[in-house]
PDB file of C-alpha atoms in Angstrom:
ATOM      1  CA  UNK A   2     -51.693  40.008  31.090  1.00 78.00           C
ATOM      2  CA  UNK A   3     -50.888  38.592  27.666  1.00 88.00           C
ATOM      3  CA  UNK A   4     -52.990  35.483  28.293  1.00 89.00           C
ATOM      4  CA  UNK A   5     -56.040  37.708  28.845  1.00 92.00           C
ATOM      5  CA  UNK A   6     -55.845  39.270  25.374  1.00 95.00           C
ATOM      6  CA  UNK A   7     -58.953  37.711  23.785  1.00 97.00           C
ATOM      7  CA  UNK A   8     -61.123  38.494  26.813  1.00 96.00           C
ATOM      8  CA  UNK A   9     -59.700  42.021  27.100  1.00 97.00           C
ATOM      9  CA  UNK A  10     -60.399  42.861  23.452  1.00 98.00           C
ATOM     10  CA  UNK A  11     -63.884  41.348  23.586  1.00 97.00           C
ATOM     11  CA  UNK A  12     -64.563  43.575  26.600  1.00 97.00           C
ATOM     12  CA  UNK A  13     -63.273  46.587  24.652  1.00 97.00           C
ATOM     13  CA  UNK A  14     -65.651  45.650  21.834  1.00 97.00           C
ATOM     14  CA  UNK A  15     -68.521  46.033  24.317  1.00 97.00           C
ATOM     15  CA  UNK A  16     -67.517  48.981  26.483  1.00 97.00           C
ATOM     16  CA  UNK A  17     -65.682  51.351  24.117  1.00 97.00           C
ATOM     17  CA  UNK A  18     -68.650  52.082  21.789  1.00 96.00           C
ATOM     18  CA  UNK A  19     -70.795  52.737  24.884  1.00 96.00           C
ATOM     19  CA  UNK A  20     -68.474  55.389  26.361  1.00 96.00           C
ATOM     20  CA  UNK A  21     -70.021  58.858  26.797  1.00 94.00           C
ATOM     21  CA  UNK A  22     -69.600  61.416  24.045  1.00 91.00           C
ATOM     22  CA  UNK A  23     -67.246  63.538  26.189  1.00 91.00           C
ATOM     23  CA  UNK A  24     -64.884  60.605  26.778  1.00 94.00           C
ATOM     24  CA  UNK A  25     -61.855  59.512  24.764  1.00 94.00           C
ATOM     25  CA  UNK A  26     -60.065  56.183  24.812  1.00 96.00           C
ATOM     26  CA  UNK A  27     -57.077  54.243  23.547  1.00 97.00           C
ATOM     27  CA  UNK A  28     -56.734  50.471  23.434  1.00 98.00           C
ATOM     28  CA  UNK A  29     -53.103  49.399  23.915  1.00 97.00           C
ATOM     29  CA  UNK A  30     -52.059  45.950  22.713  1.00 98.00           C
ATOM     30  CA  UNK A  31     -48.754  44.518  23.965  1.00 97.00           C
ATOM     31  CA  UNK A  32     -48.016  47.647  25.982  1.00 94.00           C
ATOM     32  CA  UNK A  33     -45.173  47.047  28.432  1.00 94.00           C
ATOM     33  CA  UNK A  34     -46.130  48.274  31.881  1.00 93.00           C
ATOM     34  CA  UNK A  35     -43.986  51.266  32.856  1.00 90.00           C
ATOM     35  CA  UNK A  36     -41.793  51.194  35.972  1.00 90.00           C
ATOM     36  CA  UNK A  37     -44.110  53.782  37.523  1.00 88.00           C
ATOM     37  CA  UNK A  38     -45.184  54.137  41.166  1.00 91.00           C
ATOM     38  CA  UNK A  39     -48.751  52.976  40.400  1.00 90.00           C
ATOM     39  CA  UNK A  40     -47.509  49.712  38.810  1.00 93.00           C
ATOM     40  CA  UNK A  41     -46.697  46.838  41.202  1.00 93.00           C
ATOM     41  CA  UNK A  42     -43.020  45.900  40.964  1.00 95.00           C
ATOM     42  CA  UNK A  43     -43.698  42.406  39.605  1.00 94.00           C
ATOM     43  CA  UNK A  44     -45.391  43.870  36.506  1.00 93.00           C
ATOM     44  CA  UNK A  45     -42.706  46.403  35.549  1.00 93.00           C
ATOM     45  CA  UNK A  46     -41.953  46.150  31.787  1.00 90.00           C
ATOM     46  CA  UNK A  47     -44.226  43.117  31.364  1.00 94.00           C
ATOM     47  CA  UNK A  48     -46.328  43.367  28.175  1.00 95.00           C
ATOM     48  CA  UNK A  49     -50.093  43.203  28.379  1.00 96.00           C
ATOM     49  CA  UNK A  50     -53.330  44.892  27.349  1.00 97.00           C
ATOM     50  CA  UNK A  51     -54.502  48.270  28.595  1.00 96.00           C
ATOM     51  CA  UNK A  52     -57.514  50.512  28.106  1.00 97.00           C
ATOM     52  CA  UNK A  53     -56.797  54.196  28.672  1.00 96.00           C
ATOM     53  CA  UNK A  54     -59.924  56.301  29.225  1.00 97.00           C
ATOM     54  CA  UNK A  55     -59.928  60.104  29.400  1.00 96.00           C
ATOM     55  CA  UNK A  56     -63.115  61.696  30.703  1.00 95.00           C
ATOM     56  CA  UNK A  57     -63.779  65.401  30.256  1.00 93.00           C
ATOM     57  CA  UNK A  58     -66.815  65.618  32.525  1.00 92.00           C
ATOM     58  CA  UNK A  59     -67.234  65.380  36.287  1.00 95.00           C
ATOM     59  CA  UNK A  60     -65.619  62.857  38.601  1.00 95.00           C
ATOM     60  CA  UNK A  61     -68.985  61.136  38.994  1.00 96.00           C
ATOM     61  CA  UNK A  62     -69.463  60.898  35.230  1.00 96.00           C
ATOM     62  CA  UNK A  63     -66.014  59.367  34.876  1.00 96.00           C
ATOM     63  CA  UNK A  64     -66.709  56.818  37.600  1.00 96.00           C
ATOM     64  CA  UNK A  65     -69.934  55.811  35.865  1.00 96.00           C
ATOM     65  CA  UNK A  66     -68.159  55.557  32.499  1.00 96.00           C
ATOM     66  CA  UNK A  67     -65.426  53.211  33.724  1.00 96.00           C
ATOM     67  CA  UNK A  68     -67.673  51.083  35.970  1.00 96.00           C
ATOM     68  CA  UNK A  69     -68.489  48.547  33.191  1.00 96.00           C
ATOM     69  CA  UNK A  70     -64.752  48.158  32.554  1.00 95.00           C
ATOM     70  CA  UNK A  71     -64.058  47.382  36.209  1.00 93.00           C
ATOM     71  CA  UNK A  72     -66.971  44.966  36.321  1.00 94.00           C
ATOM     72  CA  UNK A  73     -66.155  43.263  33.031  1.00 94.00           C
ATOM     73  CA  UNK A  74     -62.686  41.881  33.688  1.00 93.00           C
ATOM     74  CA  UNK A  75     -60.333  41.890  36.707  1.00 91.00           C
ATOM     75  CA  UNK A  76     -57.285  44.077  36.077  1.00 91.00           C
ATOM     76  CA  UNK A  77     -53.696  43.560  37.205  1.00 92.00           C
ATOM     77  CA  UNK A  78     -53.681  47.206  38.303  1.00 93.00           C
ATOM     78  CA  UNK A  79     -55.407  50.486  37.544  1.00 93.00           C
ATOM     79  CA  UNK A  80     -54.690  54.181  37.954  1.00 94.00           C
ATOM     80  CA  UNK A  81     -57.394  56.854  38.089  1.00 95.00           C
ATOM     81  CA  UNK A  82     -56.511  60.494  38.679  1.00 94.00           C
ATOM     82  CA  UNK A  83     -57.318  64.054  37.650  1.00 95.00           C
ATOM     83  CA  UNK A  84     -54.879  65.083  34.944  1.00 93.00           C
ATOM     84  CA  UNK A  85     -54.214  68.402  33.182  1.00 95.00           C
ATOM     85  CA  UNK A  86     -54.661  68.241  29.420  1.00 94.00           C
ATOM     86  CA  UNK A  87     -50.949  68.783  28.794  1.00 95.00           C
ATOM     87  CA  UNK A  88     -50.281  65.812  31.082  1.00 92.00           C
ATOM     88  CA  UNK A  89     -52.655  63.690  29.030  1.00 92.00           C
ATOM     89  CA  UNK A  90     -50.906  64.738  25.826  1.00 91.00           C
ATOM     90  CA  UNK A  91     -47.447  63.889  27.161  1.00 91.00           C
ATOM     91  CA  UNK A  92     -48.195  60.764  29.221  1.00 86.00           C
ATOM     92  CA  UNK A  93     -46.618  58.382  26.667  1.00 82.00           C
ATOM     93  CA  UNK A  94     -43.620  60.586  25.808  1.00 85.00           C
ATOM     94  CA  UNK A  95     -41.208  58.348  27.704  1.00 80.00           C
ATOM     95  CA  UNK A  96     -42.165  55.435  25.463  1.00 79.00           C
ATOM     96  CA  UNK A  97     -40.752  57.341  22.454  1.00 80.00           C
ATOM     97  CA  UNK A  98     -37.550  58.975  23.791  1.00 85.00           C
ATOM     98  CA  UNK A  99     -35.518  61.360  21.683  1.00 88.00           C
ATOM     99  CA  UNK A 100     -32.992  59.531  19.534  1.00 91.00           C
ATOM    100  CA  UNK A 101     -34.831  56.189  19.506  1.00 94.00           C
ATOM    101  CA  UNK A 102     -35.204  54.132  16.342  1.00 96.00           C
ATOM    102  CA  UNK A 103     -38.838  53.951  15.209  1.00 96.00           C
ATOM    103  CA  UNK A 104     -41.126  52.634  12.488  1.00 97.00           C
ATOM    104  CA  UNK A 105     -44.916  52.464  12.175  1.00 96.00           C
ATOM    105  CA  UNK A 106     -47.840  51.531   9.956  1.00 96.00           C
ATOM    106  CA  UNK A 107     -51.594  51.838  10.440  1.00 96.00           C
ATOM    107  CA  UNK A 108     -54.949  50.913   9.004  1.00 96.00           C
ATOM    108  CA  UNK A 109     -58.616  51.339   9.889  1.00 96.00           C
ATOM    109  CA  UNK A 110     -60.772  48.637  11.486  1.00 97.00           C
ATOM    110  CA  UNK A 111     -64.555  48.736  11.697  1.00 96.00           C
ATOM    111  CA  UNK A 112     -64.624  46.661  14.888  1.00 96.00           C
ATOM    112  CA  UNK A 113     -62.799  44.168  17.065  1.00 97.00           C
ATOM    113  CA  UNK A 114     -64.243  41.238  15.171  1.00 97.00           C
ATOM    114  CA  UNK A 115     -63.273  37.728  16.227  1.00 98.00           C
ATOM    115  CA  UNK A 116     -60.908  37.568  13.227  1.00 98.00           C
ATOM    116  CA  UNK A 117     -59.251  40.856  14.195  1.00 98.00           C
ATOM    117  CA  UNK A 118     -58.910  39.714  17.815  1.00 98.00           C
ATOM    118  CA  UNK A 119     -57.276  36.494  16.632  1.00 98.00           C
ATOM    119  CA  UNK A 120     -54.669  38.442  14.646  1.00 98.00           C
ATOM    120  CA  UNK A 121     -53.962  41.001  17.362  1.00 98.00           C
ATOM    121  CA  UNK A 122     -53.541  38.426  20.119  1.00 97.00           C
ATOM    122  CA  UNK A 123     -51.420  36.139  17.959  1.00 97.00           C
ATOM    123  CA  UNK A 124     -49.093  38.974  16.941  1.00 98.00           C
ATOM    124  CA  UNK A 125     -48.979  40.699  20.339  1.00 97.00           C
ATOM    125  CA  UNK A 126     -46.375  38.364  21.789  1.00 95.00           C
ATOM    126  CA  UNK A 127     -44.014  38.505  18.833  1.00 97.00           C
ATOM    127  CA  UNK A 128     -42.420  41.925  19.427  1.00 97.00           C
ATOM    128  CA  UNK A 129     -38.795  42.153  20.567  1.00 97.00           C
ATOM    129  CA  UNK A 130     -38.536  45.631  22.120  1.00 96.00           C
ATOM    130  CA  UNK A 131     -40.430  46.523  25.320  1.00 94.00           C
ATOM    131  CA  UNK A 132     -41.013  49.938  23.733  1.00 94.00           C
ATOM    132  CA  UNK A 133     -42.984  48.557  20.779  1.00 96.00           C
ATOM    133  CA  UNK A 134     -46.766  48.183  20.990  1.00 96.00           C
ATOM    134  CA  UNK A 135     -50.055  48.693  19.134  1.00 98.00           C
ATOM    135  CA  UNK A 136     -52.012  51.820  20.121  1.00 97.00           C
ATOM    136  CA  UNK A 137     -55.556  51.590  18.751  1.00 98.00           C
ATOM    137  CA  UNK A 138     -57.699  54.737  18.685  1.00 97.00           C
ATOM    138  CA  UNK A 139     -61.527  54.660  18.659  1.00 97.00           C
ATOM    139  CA  UNK A 140     -62.970  57.385  16.447  1.00 96.00           C
ATOM    140  CA  UNK A 141     -66.574  57.932  17.552  1.00 95.00           C
ATOM    141  CA  UNK A 142     -68.796  60.445  19.321  1.00 90.00           C
ATOM    142  CA  UNK A 143     -68.325  63.993  18.012  1.00 88.00           C
ATOM    143  CA  UNK A 144     -66.059  62.632  15.278  1.00 92.00           C
ATOM    144  CA  UNK A 145     -69.094  61.092  13.586  1.00 93.00           C
ATOM    145  CA  UNK A 146     -71.112  64.343  13.529  1.00 92.00           C
ATOM    146  CA  UNK A 147     -68.887  65.777  10.772  1.00 93.00           C
ATOM    147  CA  UNK A 148     -69.596  64.884   7.154  1.00 91.00           C
ATOM    148  CA  UNK A 149     -67.012  62.820   5.272  1.00 88.00           C
ATOM    149  CA  UNK A 150     -66.571  65.594   2.708  1.00 88.00           C
ATOM    150  CA  UNK A 151     -66.420  68.447   5.236  1.00 92.00           C
ATOM    151  CA  UNK A 152     -62.718  68.125   6.059  1.00 92.00           C
ATOM    152  CA  UNK A 153     -59.512  66.768   4.536  1.00 89.00           C
ATOM    153  CA  UNK A 154     -59.330  63.972   7.118  1.00 90.00           C
ATOM    154  CA  UNK A 155     -59.314  60.589   5.390  1.00 89.00           C
ATOM    155  CA  UNK A 156     -61.427  57.560   6.100  1.00 86.00           C
ATOM    156  CA  UNK A 157     -65.016  57.064   7.106  1.00 89.00           C
ATOM    157  CA  UNK A 158     -66.859  59.331   9.552  1.00 92.00           C
ATOM    158  CA  UNK A 159     -68.757  56.351  10.924  1.00 94.00           C
ATOM    159  CA  UNK A 160     -67.417  54.855  14.182  1.00 96.00           C
ATOM    160  CA  UNK A 161     -64.240  52.853  13.655  1.00 96.00           C
ATOM    161  CA  UNK A 162     -60.747  52.276  15.005  1.00 97.00           C
ATOM    162  CA  UNK A 163     -57.375  53.498  13.750  1.00 97.00           C
ATOM    163  CA  UNK A 164     -55.006  50.630  14.496  1.00 98.00           C
ATOM    164  CA  UNK A 165     -51.401  51.797  14.717  1.00 97.00           C
ATOM    165  CA  UNK A 166     -48.518  49.357  14.930  1.00 97.00           C
ATOM    166  CA  UNK A 167     -45.388  51.071  16.211  1.00 96.00           C
ATOM    167  CA  UNK A 168     -41.879  49.651  16.550  1.00 97.00           C
ATOM    168  CA  UNK A 169     -39.530  51.559  18.838  1.00 96.00           C
ATOM    169  CA  UNK A 170     -36.068  50.452  19.973  1.00 96.00           C
ATOM    170  CA  UNK A 171     -32.790  51.848  21.277  1.00 95.00           C
ATOM    171  CA  UNK A 172     -30.690  50.007  18.677  1.00 96.00           C
ATOM    172  CA  UNK A 173     -30.962  49.370  14.946  1.00 97.00           C
ATOM    173  CA  UNK A 174     -30.909  45.574  15.247  1.00 98.00           C
ATOM    174  CA  UNK A 175     -33.937  45.384  17.507  1.00 98.00           C
ATOM    175  CA  UNK A 176     -35.719  47.948  15.362  1.00 98.00           C
ATOM    176  CA  UNK A 177     -35.149  45.730  12.327  1.00 98.00           C
ATOM    177  CA  UNK A 178     -36.826  42.823  14.139  1.00 98.00           C
ATOM    178  CA  UNK A 179     -39.823  44.889  15.168  1.00 98.00           C
ATOM    179  CA  UNK A 180     -40.113  46.530  11.750  1.00 98.00           C
ATOM    180  CA  UNK A 181     -40.769  43.027  10.439  1.00 98.00           C
ATOM    181  CA  UNK A 182     -43.252  42.491  13.289  1.00 98.00           C
ATOM    182  CA  UNK A 183     -45.136  45.656  12.305  1.00 98.00           C
ATOM    183  CA  UNK A 184     -45.222  44.707   8.630  1.00 98.00           C
ATOM    184  CA  UNK A 185     -46.388  41.154   9.353  1.00 98.00           C
ATOM    185  CA  UNK A 186     -49.131  42.420  11.660  1.00 98.00           C
ATOM    186  CA  UNK A 187     -50.278  44.998   9.107  1.00 97.00           C
ATOM    187  CA  UNK A 188     -50.415  42.370   6.349  1.00 98.00           C
ATOM    188  CA  UNK A 189     -52.392  40.001   8.579  1.00 98.00           C
ATOM    189  CA  UNK A 190     -54.941  42.734   9.393  1.00 98.00           C
ATOM    190  CA  UNK A 191     -55.357  43.968   5.805  1.00 97.00           C
ATOM    191  CA  UNK A 192     -58.161  41.535   4.893  1.00 97.00           C
ATOM    192  CA  UNK A 193     -60.249  42.977   7.760  1.00 97.00           C
ATOM    193  CA  UNK A 194     -59.426  46.658   7.161  1.00 96.00           C
ATOM    194  CA  UNK A 195     -61.891  49.291   5.948  1.00 93.00           C
ATOM    195  CA  UNK A 196     -59.028  51.581   4.883  1.00 92.00           C
ATOM    196  CA  UNK A 197     -55.513  50.233   4.407  1.00 91.00           C
ATOM    197  CA  UNK A 198     -54.154  53.757   4.030  1.00 88.00           C
ATOM    198  CA  UNK A 199     -54.848  54.448   7.682  1.00 89.00           C
ATOM    199  CA  UNK A 200     -53.955  57.839   9.155  1.00 91.00           C
ATOM    200  CA  UNK A 201     -51.202  59.723   7.325  1.00 91.00           C
ATOM    201  CA  UNK A 202     -49.408  60.727  10.547  1.00 90.00           C
ATOM    202  CA  UNK A 203     -48.840  57.001  11.186  1.00 92.00           C
ATOM    203  CA  UNK A 204     -47.226  56.407   7.800  1.00 91.00           C
ATOM    204  CA  UNK A 205     -43.466  55.757   7.776  1.00 90.00           C
ATOM    205  CA  UNK A 206     -43.345  54.086   4.351  1.00 86.00           C
ATOM    206  CA  UNK A 207     -44.933  56.828   2.279  1.00 84.00           C
ATOM    207  CA  UNK A 208     -46.014  55.818  -1.206  1.00 85.00           C
ATOM    208  CA  UNK A 209     -48.575  57.393  -3.500  1.00 89.00           C
ATOM    209  CA  UNK A 210     -50.964  54.432  -3.436  1.00 90.00           C
ATOM    210  CA  UNK A 211     -51.252  54.416   0.359  1.00 90.00           C
ATOM    211  CA  UNK A 212     -51.679  58.206   0.490  1.00 93.00           C
ATOM    212  CA  UNK A 213     -54.490  57.940  -2.064  1.00 93.00           C
ATOM    213  CA  UNK A 214     -56.045  55.092  -0.088  1.00 91.00           C
ATOM    214  CA  UNK A 215     -55.887  57.102   3.133  1.00 92.00           C
ATOM    215  CA  UNK A 216     -57.858  60.022   1.694  1.00 93.00           C
ATOM    216  CA  UNK A 217     -60.007  58.088  -0.779  1.00 91.00           C
ATOM    217  CA  UNK A 218     -60.133  58.785  -4.514  1.00 92.00           C
ATOM    218  CA  UNK A 219     -62.639  61.671  -4.449  1.00 92.00           C
ATOM    219  CA  UNK A 220     -61.042  63.545  -1.540  1.00 93.00           C
ATOM    220  CA  UNK A 221     -57.546  63.029  -2.954  1.00 95.00           C
ATOM    221  CA  UNK A 222     -58.697  64.555  -6.257  1.00 95.00           C
ATOM    222  CA  UNK A 223     -60.056  67.636  -4.440  1.00 95.00           C
ATOM    223  CA  UNK A 224     -56.827  68.032  -2.440  1.00 96.00           C
ATOM    224  CA  UNK A 225     -54.780  67.540  -5.594  1.00 97.00           C
ATOM    225  CA  UNK A 226     -56.662  70.405  -7.244  1.00 97.00           C
ATOM    226  CA  UNK A 227     -55.971  72.635  -4.230  1.00 97.00           C
ATOM    227  CA  UNK A 228     -52.300  71.626  -4.401  1.00 97.00           C
ATOM    228  CA  UNK A 229     -52.147  72.548  -8.102  1.00 98.00           C
ATOM    229  CA  UNK A 230     -53.438  76.026  -7.297  1.00 97.00           C
ATOM    230  CA  UNK A 231     -51.268  76.839  -4.274  1.00 98.00           C
ATOM    231  CA  UNK A 232     -48.199  74.639  -4.766  1.00 98.00           C
ATOM    232  CA  UNK A 233     -48.023  73.630  -8.444  1.00 98.00           C
ATOM    233  CA  UNK A 234     -44.292  72.837  -8.205  1.00 98.00           C
ATOM    234  CA  UNK A 235     -44.802  70.572  -5.171  1.00 97.00           C
ATOM    235  CA  UNK A 236     -42.349  72.493  -3.010  1.00 98.00           C
ATOM    236  CA  UNK A 237     -43.984  70.998   0.077  1.00 96.00           C
ATOM    237  CA  UNK A 238     -43.251  67.365  -0.689  1.00 94.00           C
ATOM    238  CA  UNK A 239     -41.437  66.037   2.388  1.00 92.00           C
ATOM    239  CA  UNK A 240     -44.635  64.533   3.776  1.00 92.00           C
ATOM    240  CA  UNK A 241     -47.354  62.042   2.917  1.00 93.00           C
ATOM    241  CA  UNK A 242     -47.403  63.808  -0.390  1.00 95.00           C
ATOM    242  CA  UNK A 243     -50.390  64.858  -2.473  1.00 96.00           C
ATOM    243  CA  UNK A 244     -49.329  65.451  -6.056  1.00 96.00           C
ATOM    244  CA  UNK A 245     -50.584  68.583  -7.846  1.00 97.00           C
ATOM    245  CA  UNK A 246     -53.340  67.807 -10.342  1.00 95.00           C
TER     246      UNK A 246
END
């Protein structure tokens, strides 16, 4: 529940970094419980905190991985099941239906520090649409075995979180309210961010400074040189754009 936010995020701070290498996770802040069969009726559409864990090993390995989560904090409900990969990829599709109004921003966080937890829990209850929430993605495990200069992916290759704030609504008025919520949350988290550019796929307001921040100065310069060679006229510009050198 919403009142359990500080305890839930402190638990995530402990258990997420300890997850096995073949396990992925997402921390969901102010996620409204879906009206699904595994959710008790009294919790339908109520916002709260969720930890989604995807294990790619055996059933026993998955049980061992989630045991500290079960032991750490009582949950309102849980759902554990085998799931095909395409099911995993599409499990949140209904939260972003075709034709919905949407807006998002993101930044990187080194950890769920006490300051970060204070901001997240304070902002969590201020959204207007049940479709809006904050999906936070831990980047760790195999992600950290790749050198920072080995790919075009921005940000550090040390363990950290990509914190996405997404506003989604079925009408423009509610979207306007939650756009402000996203921007206020992003501004409040900026002092604790290791990369305010975040992940370019979570960038609705695209401006050159944030694109440069996302990649970092050195990597942006390398990509800009590649762009100058293969697309000197910047034909491909309807994106988080890298300008030709």
